[in-house]
C-alpha positions as CSV (number, residue, x, y, z in Angstrom):
1,M,-14.1,-2.1,-16.2
2,Q,-15.9,0.8,-14.0
3,E,-13.9,3.7,-13.9
4,F,-13.4,3.6,-9.6
5,E,-11.8,0.4,-10.2
6,K,-9.7,2.1,-13.0
7,W,-8.7,4.4,-11.0
8,L,-8.1,2.6,-7.6
9,A,-5.5,0.5,-10.3
10,R,-4.4,3.8,-10.9
11,V,-3.2,4.9,-7.9
12,L,-2.1,1.7,-6.7
13,L,0.7,2.2,-9.8
14,L,1.2,5.3,-9.0
15,N,1.8,4.3,-5.4
16,G,3.9,1.5,-6.5
17,L,6.0,3.6,-8.2
18,L,6.7,5.9,-5.5
19,T,7.6,3.4,-3.3
20,L,9.1,2.6,-5.3
21,G,11.3,6.6,-5.4
22,V,11.6,6.2,-1.3
23,C,13.1,3.1,-1.0
24,L,16.1,4.2,-3.5
25,G,16.5,7.4,-2.0
26,W,15.0,9.5,-5.1
27,L,12.2,11.2,-3.3
28,G,13.7,12.8,0.2
29,E,16.6,10.1,2.2
30,A,17.3,6.7,1.6
31,H,15.2,4.7,3.4
32,S,17.2,2.6,6.0
33,G,16.0,0.6,9.5
34,M,14.4,-2.3,6.5
35,P,16.8,-4.6,4.3
36,L,15.9,-2.9,1.3
37,A,15.4,-5.8,-0.6
38,I,12.4,-6.2,1.0
39,L,11.5,-2.5,1.0
40,I,11.7,-3.5,-3.3
41,A,9.7,-6.0,-3.0
42,V,6.7,-4.4,-1.7
43,A,7.2,-1.8,-3.9
44,M,7.4,-4.7,-7.5
45,L,4.2,-6.1,-5.8
46,G,2.5,-3.1,-5.3
47,I,3.9,-2.7,-9.1
48,G,2.8,-5.7,-10.3
49,A,-0.1,-6.0,-8.7
50,A,-0.9,-2.8,-10.6
51,A,-1.0,-3.8,-14.4
52,L,-3.1,-7.2,-13.6
53,A,-6.2,-5.2,-11.3
54,L,-5.9,-2.5,-15.2
55,K,-5.7,-6.2,-16.9
56,Q,-9.5,-6.8,-14.5
57,Q,-7.5,-9.7,-13.1
58,R,-8.7,-9.9,-9.5
59,L,-5.3,-11.1,-8.5
60,G,-4.2,-7.7,-8.3
61,W,-6.5,-6.8,-6.2
62,Y,-5.4,-9.4,-3.8
63,G,-1.7,-7.7,-4.9
64,A,-3.8,-4.6,-2.9
65,L,-4.7,-6.0,-0.1
66,L,-1.5,-6.7,0.2
67,Y,0.7,-4.2,-0.5
68,Y,-1.5,-1.8,1.8
69,G,-1.6,-4.1,4.1
70,V,2.3,-3.9,5.4
71,Q,1.7,0.2,4.6
72,V,-0.6,0.4,7.6
73,V,1.5,0.4,11.1
74,S,4.4,1.8,11.2
75,Y,6.7,1.2,14.3
76,Y,9.9,2.9,14.9
77,A,11.1,2.0,19.0
78,Y,12.8,5.1,21.0
79,D,15.9,3.8,21.2
80,G,16.2,2.7,17.6
81,S,16.6,-1.5,18.1
82,A,13.9,-2.8,15.9
83,Q,11.6,-0.7,13.3
84,W,9.0,-2.0,11.1
85,A,8.0,1.2,8.5
86,V,7.0,1.0,4.7
87,K,6.7,4.3,3.2
88,A,4.4,5.0,0.5
89,G,5.4,8.2,-1.8
90,V,1.9,9.6,0.2
91,S,0.9,9.4,3.4
92,L,-1.5,10.2,5.9
93,G,-0.8,8.7,9.5
94,M,-2.4,9.4,12.9
95,V,0.9,9.1,15.4
96,L,0.7,7.4,18.7
97,H,3.6,7.8,21.4
98,L,4.0,4.2,23.0
99,A,6.2,3.7,25.7
100,S,9.0,2.0,24.1
101,G,8.7,3.3,21.0
102,I,5.7,5.2,18.4
103,V,3.8,3.8,16.5
104,V,2.5,5.8,13.0
105,L,-0.9,4.7,12.0
106,N,-1.1,5.2,7.8
107,L,-5.2,5.8,7.5
108,L,-4.0,7.3,3.9
109,A,-3.3,3.2,3.4
110,A,-6.1,1.7,5.4
111,S,-8.0,3.6,3.1
112,L,-7.1,2.7,0.6
113,L,-6.6,-1.2,1.5
114,L,-10.5,-0.5,2.5
115,A,-11.7,0.0,-1.3
116,S,-10.2,-2.6,-2.6
117,G,-11.2,-5.1,-0.4
118,W,-14.7,-3.7,-1.6
119,V,-14.0,-4.2,-5.4
120,L,-13.0,-8.0,-4.6
121,W,-15.5,-8.1,-2.7
122,R,-17.4,-6.5,-5.3
123,Q,-16.1,-8.9,-8.2
124,R,-16.8,-11.9,-5.9
125,R,-20.6,-11.2,-5.3
126,P,-22.7,-13.4,-7.9
127,A,-24.5,-10.8,-10.4
């Protein structure tokens, strides 16, 4: 396994654990808006995907794509009626103010999504 792939899998594991901590309120304010079971399932997806990636299983990288994919975009309505947000422990984002709400593009999740896709593409390429 390449060193970059190991590092990326460890970052995925750390992100999954941080997401679990954020969901349960261990790291800051407890998450509200989305059902807790969905958020915990996403955190467990990140942890499971990292375990598979560390065991050099391609399924782990598919899980990483799904895990980071749901974190790339968050939406918060101004009136509080609609919300979509899966927060990780660490995120760097760009905020867009719309007429009906706020859209947050998580640039860190987007970059890790691209890196995971690159690893998966590299593994599928014939040698």
